[in-house]
């Protein structure tokens, strides 16, 4: 078990490493602009909360359920609150990454608003590829 101060230091280090990683990826992909800084800061806040919850959940041994006794005295299993929080913040983290254009869903989108095609370049439709199955289908459809 780590102390609260040690957890805060670990989270701060991971958040700084994540910031550097995100900026490097965005610069390498040439999608970084200064207007994305508020989104990046928002993502880093979400990442920090996620890491805090994850570390607390990890230290407890990743329990998926906890026992709860209601007013009538019945004891039931319920989903552990940290498990719920980690799941919620992981979803928020994914949505923030999507807004930054760093997920597979957003691969077709261009975040900066510019076109991926140069001005002097024409877009051409790719030639149809006829594989063995398509050739076989066409053979029997013609009769």
mmCIF file of C-alpha atoms in Angstrom:
data_model
loop_
_atom_site.group_PDB
_atom_site.id
_atom_site.type_symbol
_atom_site.label_atom_id
_atom_site.label_comp_id
_atom_site.label_asym_id
_atom_site.label_seq_id
_atom_site.Cartn_x
_atom_site.Cartn_y
_atom_site.Cartn_z
ATOM 1 C CA UNK A 1 0.000 0.000 0.000
ATOM 2 C CA UNK A 2 1.238 3.426 -0.840
ATOM 3 C CA UNK A 3 0.535 6.649 0.957
ATOM 4 C CA UNK A 4 -1.680 9.369 -0.447
ATOM 5 C CA UNK A 5 1.353 11.516 -1.269
ATOM 6 C CA UNK A 6 3.043 8.643 -3.127
ATOM 7 C CA UNK A 7 -0.153 8.008 -5.122
ATOM 8 C CA UNK A 8 -0.349 11.699 -6.047
ATOM 9 C CA UNK A 9 3.281 11.660 -7.186
ATOM 10 C CA UNK A 10 2.711 8.515 -9.277
ATOM 11 C CA UNK A 11 -0.376 10.059 -10.886
ATOM 12 C CA UNK A 12 1.487 13.311 -11.612
ATOM 13 C CA UNK A 13 4.349 11.401 -13.282
ATOM 14 C CA UNK A 14 1.948 9.305 -15.376
ATOM 15 C CA UNK A 15 -0.039 12.385 -16.377
ATOM 16 C CA UNK A 16 3.110 14.202 -17.507
ATOM 17 C CA UNK A 17 4.241 11.129 -19.465
ATOM 18 C CA UNK A 18 0.786 10.894 -21.089
ATOM 19 C CA UNK A 19 0.908 14.582 -22.040
ATOM 20 C CA UNK A 20 4.282 14.110 -23.723
ATOM 21 C CA UNK A 21 3.026 10.963 -25.482
ATOM 22 C CA UNK A 22 -0.118 12.659 -26.798
ATOM 23 C CA UNK A 23 1.787 15.717 -28.024
ATOM 24 C CA UNK A 24 4.397 13.535 -29.756
ATOM 25 C CA UNK A 25 1.717 11.464 -31.503
ATOM 26 C CA UNK A 26 -0.178 14.553 -32.626
ATOM 27 C CA UNK A 27 2.945 16.298 -33.889
ATOM 28 C CA UNK A 28 4.105 13.194 -35.739
ATOM 29 C CA UNK A 29 0.666 12.896 -37.352
ATOM 30 C CA UNK A 30 0.704 16.635 -38.095
ATOM 31 C CA UNK A 31 -2.715 17.190 -36.480
ATOM 32 C CA UNK A 32 -1.582 19.362 -33.564
ATOM 33 C CA UNK A 33 -2.721 22.983 -33.465
ATOM 34 C CA UNK A 34 -2.803 25.475 -30.605
ATOM 35 C CA UNK A 35 -6.598 25.428 -30.669
ATOM 36 C CA UNK A 36 -6.505 21.827 -29.411
ATOM 37 C CA UNK A 37 -4.774 22.814 -26.141
ATOM 38 C CA UNK A 38 -8.044 23.127 -24.153
ATOM 39 C CA UNK A 39 -9.101 19.660 -25.349
ATOM 40 C CA UNK A 40 -5.708 18.251 -24.398
ATOM 41 C CA UNK A 41 -5.943 19.820 -20.920
ATOM 42 C CA UNK A 42 -9.435 18.394 -20.503
ATOM 43 C CA UNK A 43 -8.179 14.958 -21.558
ATOM 44 C CA UNK A 44 -5.300 15.193 -19.085
ATOM 45 C CA UNK A 45 -7.715 16.049 -16.254
ATOM 46 C CA UNK A 46 -9.808 13.003 -17.162
ATOM 47 C CA UNK A 47 -6.659 10.876 -17.371
ATOM 48 C CA UNK A 48 -5.537 12.077 -13.936
ATOM 49 C CA UNK A 49 -8.858 11.159 -12.305
ATOM 50 C CA UNK A 50 -8.873 7.799 -14.099
ATOM 51 C CA UNK A 51 -5.348 7.008 -12.878
ATOM 52 C CA UNK A 52 -6.238 7.974 -9.305
ATOM 53 C CA UNK A 53 -9.281 5.686 -9.272
ATOM 54 C CA UNK A 54 -7.384 2.881 -11.008
ATOM 55 C CA UNK A 55 -4.509 2.968 -8.490
ATOM 56 C CA UNK A 56 -6.935 2.897 -5.553
ATOM 57 C CA UNK A 57 -8.818 -0.016 -7.115
ATOM 58 C CA UNK A 58 -5.540 -1.832 -7.840
ATOM 59 C CA UNK A 59 -4.386 -1.444 -4.232
ATOM 60 C CA UNK A 60 -7.597 -3.067 -3.037
ATOM 61 C CA UNK A 61 -6.928 -6.066 -5.301
ATOM 62 C CA UNK A 62 -9.381 -5.272 -8.139
ATOM 63 C CA UNK A 63 -12.545 -6.395 -6.318
ATOM 64 C CA UNK A 64 -15.463 -6.566 -8.723
ATOM 65 C CA UNK A 65 -18.135 -6.738 -6.027
ATOM 66 C CA UNK A 66 -18.624 -5.725 -2.424
ATOM 67 C CA UNK A 67 -21.044 -6.872 0.241
ATOM 68 C CA UNK A 68 -23.809 -4.478 1.217
ATOM 69 C CA UNK A 69 -26.251 -4.911 4.072
ATOM 70 C CA UNK A 70 -29.551 -3.120 3.615
ATOM 71 C CA UNK A 71 -31.919 -1.819 6.319
ATOM 72 C CA UNK A 72 -33.796 -5.102 6.473
ATOM 73 C CA UNK A 73 -30.553 -6.906 7.327
ATOM 74 C CA UNK A 74 -30.165 -8.769 4.044
ATOM 75 C CA UNK A 75 -26.640 -8.920 2.687
ATOM 76 C CA UNK A 76 -26.235 -8.614 -1.072
ATOM 77 C CA UNK A 77 -23.339 -8.336 -3.474
ATOM 78 C CA UNK A 78 -23.162 -5.095 -5.448
ATOM 79 C CA UNK A 79 -20.691 -3.754 -7.964
ATOM 80 C CA UNK A 80 -17.688 -2.180 -6.274
ATOM 81 C CA UNK A 81 -17.805 1.654 -6.459
ATOM 82 C CA UNK A 82 -14.194 1.909 -7.653
ATOM 83 C CA UNK A 83 -14.903 -0.584 -10.437
ATOM 84 C CA UNK A 84 -17.812 1.612 -11.551
ATOM 85 C CA UNK A 85 -15.691 4.755 -11.392
ATOM 86 C CA UNK A 86 -12.826 3.228 -13.361
ATOM 87 C CA UNK A 87 -15.272 2.071 -16.036
ATOM 88 C CA UNK A 88 -16.944 5.490 -16.225
ATOM 89 C CA UNK A 89 -13.680 7.424 -16.450
ATOM 90 C CA UNK A 90 -12.253 4.978 -19.007
ATOM 91 C CA UNK A 91 -15.256 5.739 -21.246
ATOM 92 C CA UNK A 92 -14.752 9.477 -20.760
ATOM 93 C CA UNK A 93 -11.055 9.071 -21.562
ATOM 94 C CA UNK A 94 -11.897 7.256 -24.798
ATOM 95 C CA UNK A 95 -14.376 9.968 -25.803
ATOM 96 C CA UNK A 96 -11.777 12.665 -25.147
ATOM 97 C CA UNK A 97 -9.238 10.788 -27.281
ATOM 98 C CA UNK A 98 -11.868 10.543 -30.016
ATOM 99 C CA UNK A 99 -12.384 14.311 -29.897
ATOM 100 C CA UNK A 100 -8.633 14.757 -30.294
ATOM 101 C CA UNK A 101 -8.688 12.478 -33.336
ATOM 102 C CA UNK A 102 -6.565 9.756 -31.760
ATOM 103 C CA UNK A 103 -8.841 6.720 -32.035
ATOM 104 C CA UNK A 104 -9.520 4.308 -34.872
ATOM 105 C CA UNK A 105 -13.059 5.655 -35.274
ATOM 106 C CA UNK A 106 -11.758 9.073 -36.148
ATOM 107 C CA UNK A 107 -9.116 7.842 -38.581
ATOM 108 C CA UNK A 108 -11.053 9.164 -41.567
ATOM 109 C CA UNK A 109 -11.588 12.578 -40.015
ATOM 110 C CA UNK A 110 -9.019 15.334 -40.087
ATOM 111 C CA UNK A 111 -9.010 17.287 -36.840
ATOM 112 C CA UNK A 112 -7.388 20.461 -38.117
ATOM 113 C CA UNK A 113 -9.982 20.946 -40.827
ATOM 114 C CA UNK A 114 -7.458 20.779 -43.682
ATOM 115 C CA UNK A 115 -7.718 18.355 -46.538
ATOM 116 C CA UNK A 116 -5.386 15.391 -46.711
ATOM 117 C CA UNK A 117 -5.195 15.838 -50.504
ATOM 118 C CA UNK A 118 -2.736 18.368 -51.903
ATOM 119 C CA UNK A 119 -4.107 21.115 -54.115
ATOM 120 C CA UNK A 120 -2.290 19.853 -57.226
ATOM 121 C CA UNK A 121 -3.247 16.224 -56.624
ATOM 122 C CA UNK A 122 -6.413 14.610 -57.975
ATOM 123 C CA UNK A 123 -8.318 11.970 -56.126
ATOM 124 C CA UNK A 124 -8.753 8.845 -58.220
ATOM 125 C CA UNK A 125 -11.142 6.012 -57.635
ATOM 126 C CA UNK A 126 -9.260 2.766 -57.033
ATOM 127 C CA UNK A 127 -9.607 0.080 -59.669
ATOM 128 C CA UNK A 128 -11.947 -2.760 -58.807
ATOM 129 C CA UNK A 129 -10.108 -5.843 -57.651
ATOM 130 C CA UNK A 130 -11.546 -9.085 -58.993
ATOM 131 C CA UNK A 131 -10.680 -11.930 -56.701
ATOM 132 C CA UNK A 132 -11.310 -15.623 -57.264
ATOM 133 C CA UNK A 133 -14.680 -15.653 -55.495
ATOM 134 C CA UNK A 134 -15.998 -12.661 -57.449
ATOM 135 C CA UNK A 135 -14.864 -14.216 -60.731
ATOM 136 C CA UNK A 136 -16.660 -17.440 -59.817
ATOM 137 C CA UNK A 137 -19.869 -15.579 -58.959
ATOM 138 C CA UNK A 138 -19.746 -13.591 -62.200
ATOM 139 C CA UNK A 139 -19.209 -16.796 -64.192
ATOM 140 C CA UNK A 140 -22.415 -18.365 -62.870
ATOM 141 C CA UNK A 141 -24.502 -15.196 -62.895
ATOM 142 C CA UNK A 142 -24.055 -14.718 -66.661
ATOM 143 C CA UNK A 143 -25.766 -18.005 -67.544
#
